mmCIF file of C-alpha atoms in Angstrom:
data_model
loop_
_atom_site.group_PDB
_atom_site.id
_atom_site.type_symbol
_atom_site.label_atom_id
_atom_site.label_comp_id
_atom_site.label_asym_id
_atom_site.label_seq_id
_atom_site.Cartn_x
_atom_site.Cartn_y
_atom_site.Cartn_z
ATOM 1 C CA MET A 1343 18.630 2.172 17.005
ATOM 2 C CA LYS A 1344 17.576 -1.433 16.919
ATOM 3 C CA ARG A 1345 13.905 -0.372 16.321
ATOM 4 C CA LEU A 1346 14.789 2.207 13.473
ATOM 5 C CA SER A 1347 16.778 -1.051 12.272
ATOM 6 C CA ALA A 1348 13.890 -3.281 11.875
ATOM 7 C CA LEU A 1349 11.803 -0.162 10.395
ATOM 8 C CA LEU A 1350 14.232 -0.056 7.423
ATOM 9 C CA LEU A 1351 14.658 -3.491 7.146
ATOM 10 C CA ALA A 1352 10.846 -4.191 6.982
ATOM 11 C CA LEU A 1353 10.499 -1.226 3.906
ATOM 12 C CA LEU A 1354 13.552 -2.567 2.208
ATOM 13 C CA ALA A 1355 11.863 -5.764 2.013
ATOM 14 C CA VAL A 1356 8.921 -3.900 0.278
ATOM 15 C CA LEU A 1357 11.221 -3.481 -2.313
ATOM 16 C CA VAL A 1358 11.382 -7.654 -2.846
ATOM 17 C CA ALA A 1359 7.731 -7.615 -3.862
ATOM 18 C CA CYS A 1360 7.983 -4.273 -5.967
ATOM 19 C CA GLY A 1361 9.937 -6.845 -8.749
ATOM 20 C CA GLN A 1362 7.496 -9.488 -8.739
ATOM 21 C CA THR A 1363 5.270 -9.964 -11.691
ATOM 22 C CA PRO A 1364 1.603 -11.061 -10.232
ATOM 23 C CA ALA A 1365 0.165 -14.077 -11.974
ATOM 24 C CA THR A 1366 -3.297 -15.320 -11.992
ATOM 25 C CA PRO A 1367 -3.829 -19.040 -11.007
ATOM 26 C CA SER A 1368 -3.738 -20.176 -15.094
ATOM 27 C CA GLY A 1369 0.243 -18.863 -14.910
ATOM 28 C CA GLN A 1370 -0.917 -16.582 -16.600
ATOM 29 C CA SER A 1371 0.655 -12.457 -16.051
ATOM 30 C CA THR A 1372 -2.293 -10.298 -15.181
ATOM 31 C CA ASP A 1373 -2.057 -6.080 -15.302
ATOM 32 C CA TYR A 1374 -2.806 -5.077 -11.985
ATOM 33 C CA ALA A 1375 -1.891 -6.689 -8.315
ATOM 34 C CA LEU A 1376 -2.768 -5.772 -4.376
ATOM 35 C CA TYR A 1377 -0.035 -5.481 -2.103
ATOM 36 C CA PHE A 1378 -0.618 -7.706 1.467
ATOM 37 C CA GLN A 1379 1.196 -9.032 4.094
ATOM 38 C CA PRO A 1380 2.482 -12.583 4.125
ATOM 39 C CA ASP A 1381 1.056 -14.991 6.720
ATOM 40 C CA SER A 1382 4.980 -15.562 7.592
ATOM 41 C CA TYR A 1383 7.898 -13.262 6.650
ATOM 42 C CA THR A 1384 10.265 -16.622 5.535
ATOM 43 C CA ALA A 1385 9.782 -15.508 2.278
ATOM 44 C CA GLY A 1386 11.407 -12.083 2.819
ATOM 45 C CA ALA A 1387 9.004 -9.699 2.005
ATOM 46 C CA ALA A 1388 6.774 -7.330 3.757
ATOM 47 C CA LEU A 1389 4.296 -6.814 1.359
ATOM 48 C CA VAL A 1390 3.780 -9.504 -1.603
ATOM 49 C CA PRO A 1391 1.284 -9.442 -4.479
ATOM 50 C CA GLN A 1392 -1.984 -10.908 -5.555
ATOM 51 C CA ALA A 1393 -3.483 -10.721 -8.894
ATOM 52 C CA VAL A 1394 -6.376 -9.495 -9.418
ATOM 53 C CA GLN A 1395 -8.991 -9.112 -11.930
ATOM 54 C CA LEU A 1396 -11.042 -5.983 -12.192
ATOM 55 C CA PRO A 1397 -14.686 -5.118 -12.847
ATOM 56 C CA PRO A 1398 -15.295 -3.392 -16.110
ATOM 57 C CA ASP A 1399 -17.842 -1.547 -14.652
ATOM 58 C CA ILE A 1400 -16.438 0.918 -12.281
ATOM 59 C CA SER A 1401 -13.080 3.153 -12.702
ATOM 60 C CA LYS A 1402 -9.568 1.101 -11.904
ATOM 61 C CA ALA A 1403 -8.568 3.147 -9.018
ATOM 62 C CA GLU A 1404 -12.062 2.467 -6.884
ATOM 63 C CA ALA A 1405 -11.531 -1.102 -8.209
ATOM 64 C CA LEU A 1406 -8.156 -1.557 -6.682
ATOM 65 C CA ILE A 1407 -8.657 0.127 -3.154
ATOM 66 C CA THR A 1408 -12.109 -1.529 -3.028
ATOM 67 C CA ALA A 1409 -10.841 -4.791 -3.421
ATOM 68 C CA LEU A 1410 -7.475 -4.067 -1.217
ATOM 69 C CA LEU A 1411 -9.810 -3.431 1.573
ATOM 70 C CA ALA A 1412 -11.945 -6.630 1.701
ATOM 71 C CA GLY A 1413 -8.893 -8.363 2.003
ATOM 72 C CA PRO A 1414 -6.937 -11.265 0.629
ATOM 73 C CA THR A 1415 -8.633 -14.294 -1.516
ATOM 74 C CA GLU A 1416 -5.423 -16.055 -1.695
ATOM 75 C CA LYS A 1417 -4.034 -18.140 1.632
ATOM 76 C CA GLY A 1418 -0.861 -17.187 3.307
ATOM 77 C CA LEU A 1419 -1.695 -13.100 2.753
ATOM 78 C CA LEU A 1420 -2.569 -10.855 5.433
ATOM 79 C CA SER A 1421 -4.775 -8.062 5.088
ATOM 80 C CA PRO A 1422 -2.572 -4.447 6.944
ATOM 81 C CA PHE A 1423 -6.020 -2.937 7.496
ATOM 82 C CA PRO A 1424 -8.415 -3.114 10.623
ATOM 83 C CA ASN A 1425 -11.271 -4.865 10.191
ATOM 84 C CA GLY A 1426 -14.048 -2.050 9.482
ATOM 85 C CA VAL A 1427 -11.951 0.062 7.007
ATOM 86 C CA THR A 1428 -13.614 1.558 4.121
ATOM 87 C CA LEU A 1429 -13.119 3.677 1.363
ATOM 88 C CA ARG A 1430 -15.076 7.273 2.031
ATOM 89 C CA SER A 1431 -13.771 8.869 -1.278
ATOM 90 C CA TRP A 1432 -11.331 9.281 -3.649
ATOM 91 C CA SER A 1433 -9.952 11.825 -5.949
ATOM 92 C CA LEU A 1434 -7.259 11.659 -8.725
ATOM 93 C CA GLN A 1435 -5.948 15.069 -9.278
ATOM 94 C CA GLU A 1436 -2.598 16.112 -12.013
ATOM 95 C CA GLY A 1437 -0.978 12.531 -11.033
ATOM 96 C CA LEU A 1438 -1.656 12.097 -6.906
ATOM 97 C CA ILE A 1439 -4.894 10.293 -5.477
ATOM 98 C CA HIS A 1440 -6.395 11.212 -2.632
ATOM 99 C CA VAL A 1441 -7.632 8.040 -0.640
ATOM 100 C CA ASN A 1442 -10.057 9.092 2.588
ATOM 101 C CA LEU A 1443 -10.854 5.937 4.639
ATOM 102 C CA SER A 1444 -13.001 5.557 7.537
ATOM 103 C CA GLU A 1445 -11.974 6.291 11.085
ATOM 104 C CA GLU A 1446 -10.454 2.723 11.595
ATOM 105 C CA TYR A 1447 -8.106 3.757 9.794
ATOM 106 C CA GLY A 1448 -6.503 6.259 12.159
ATOM 107 C CA GLY A 1449 -5.984 3.063 14.697
ATOM 108 C CA LEU A 1450 -3.052 2.154 12.880
ATOM 109 C CA SER A 1451 0.557 3.477 13.937
ATOM 110 C CA GLY A 1452 4.271 2.594 13.544
ATOM 111 C CA MET A 1453 4.994 -0.351 11.577
ATOM 112 C CA ASP A 1454 1.239 -1.177 10.748
ATOM 113 C CA LEU A 1455 0.538 2.219 9.853
ATOM 114 C CA THR A 1456 3.657 2.051 7.270
ATOM 115 C CA LEU A 1457 2.656 -1.621 5.805
ATOM 116 C CA ALA A 1458 -0.951 -0.444 5.506
ATOM 117 C CA ASP A 1459 0.211 3.376 3.676
ATOM 118 C CA TYR A 1460 2.505 1.279 1.345
ATOM 119 C CA ALA A 1461 0.125 -1.320 0.472
ATOM 120 C CA ILE A 1462 -2.236 1.202 -0.814
ATOM 121 C CA VAL A 1463 0.570 3.059 -2.673
ATOM 122 C CA LEU A 1464 2.096 0.210 -4.115
ATOM 123 C CA THR A 1465 -1.662 -1.220 -5.163
ATOM 124 C CA LEU A 1466 -2.416 2.697 -6.915
ATOM 125 C CA CYS A 1467 0.514 3.562 -8.338
ATOM 126 C CA GLN A 1468 0.528 0.768 -10.881
ATOM 127 C CA LEU A 1469 -2.214 2.469 -12.746
ATOM 128 C CA GLU A 1470 -0.388 4.827 -15.541
ATOM 129 C CA GLU A 1471 -1.907 8.209 -14.330
ATOM 130 C CA VAL A 1472 -1.220 7.593 -10.595
ATOM 131 C CA GLU A 1473 2.248 8.876 -9.533
ATOM 132 C CA GLY A 1474 1.581 9.356 -5.604
ATOM 133 C CA VAL A 1475 -1.058 8.702 -2.893
ATOM 134 C CA THR A 1476 -2.418 10.880 -0.076
ATOM 135 C CA ILE A 1477 -4.462 9.193 2.620
ATOM 136 C CA THR A 1478 -6.890 10.904 5.049
ATOM 137 C CA VAL A 1479 -9.073 9.416 7.322
ATOM 138 C CA GLU A 1480 -12.456 10.796 7.497
ATOM 139 C CA ASN A 1481 -11.130 13.947 5.506
ATOM 140 C CA ASP A 1482 -8.251 14.292 8.018
ATOM 141 C CA LEU A 1483 -4.502 14.169 7.497
ATOM 142 C CA MET A 1484 -2.290 12.282 9.440
ATOM 143 C CA PRO A 1485 -0.540 14.664 11.597
ATOM 144 C CA PHE A 1486 2.710 12.758 12.095
ATOM 145 C CA ARG A 1487 3.578 11.418 8.893
ATOM 146 C CA TYR A 1488 6.694 12.210 8.006
ATOM 147 C CA ARG A 1489 5.340 13.694 4.022
ATOM 148 C CA GLN A 1490 1.556 13.304 3.529
ATOM 149 C CA THR A 1491 2.123 12.680 -0.343
ATOM 150 C CA LEU A 1492 3.290 8.857 -0.792
ATOM 151 C CA TYR A 1493 5.551 8.065 -3.839
ATOM 152 C CA PRO A 1494 6.241 3.721 -4.631
ATOM 153 C CA GLN A 1495 10.027 5.242 -4.517
ATOM 154 C CA ASP A 1496 9.907 5.894 -1.583
ATOM 155 C CA VAL A 1497 10.257 2.704 -0.091
ATOM 156 C CA LEU A 1498 13.612 2.405 -2.112
ATOM 157 C CA LEU A 1499 16.627 2.539 0.610
ATOM 158 C CA THR A 1500 19.823 3.316 -0.508
ATOM 159 C CA ASP A 1501 21.307 5.262 2.485
ATOM 160 C CA LEU A 1502 21.629 2.464 4.777
ATOM 161 C CA PRO A 1503 23.197 3.273 7.943
ATOM 162 C CA GLU A 1504 27.037 1.361 7.953
ATOM 163 C CA THR A 1505 27.057 -1.562 10.598
ATOM 164 C CA PRO A 1506 30.203 -1.661 13.044
#
């Protein structure tokens, strides 16, 4: 029960990050953000945004996932991804983006996997054309996921268990 409560609280904390507008160092807002873990949870959020400037020469989806996997550039942020994770391929069809990652991603489980998944989901679902995300490892689905297509609204927890 404690483990479930911790998971629910961490996912709820992601919502704090969803409501923030990223800003560039000069204070001007930017259109896109990458989501990373804070190096401490004193801020209360499990994932927080980092503003990003996208290169004009590649697609926005590829630029976002590549920058996300490269890790944060701001102090106080940590990557939720294991070292060596790379983008193998991606495709977008009818609002769903399929992201195929290298084998290192398959080593994640539990809360680490949840945070990594939703860092990807929150980052990519900023794109107008992306409604949901499917993540595979070397073209294989992760069989222990409750659902394979992930949506940003999945982190909105409205049915929290009542405390005695």
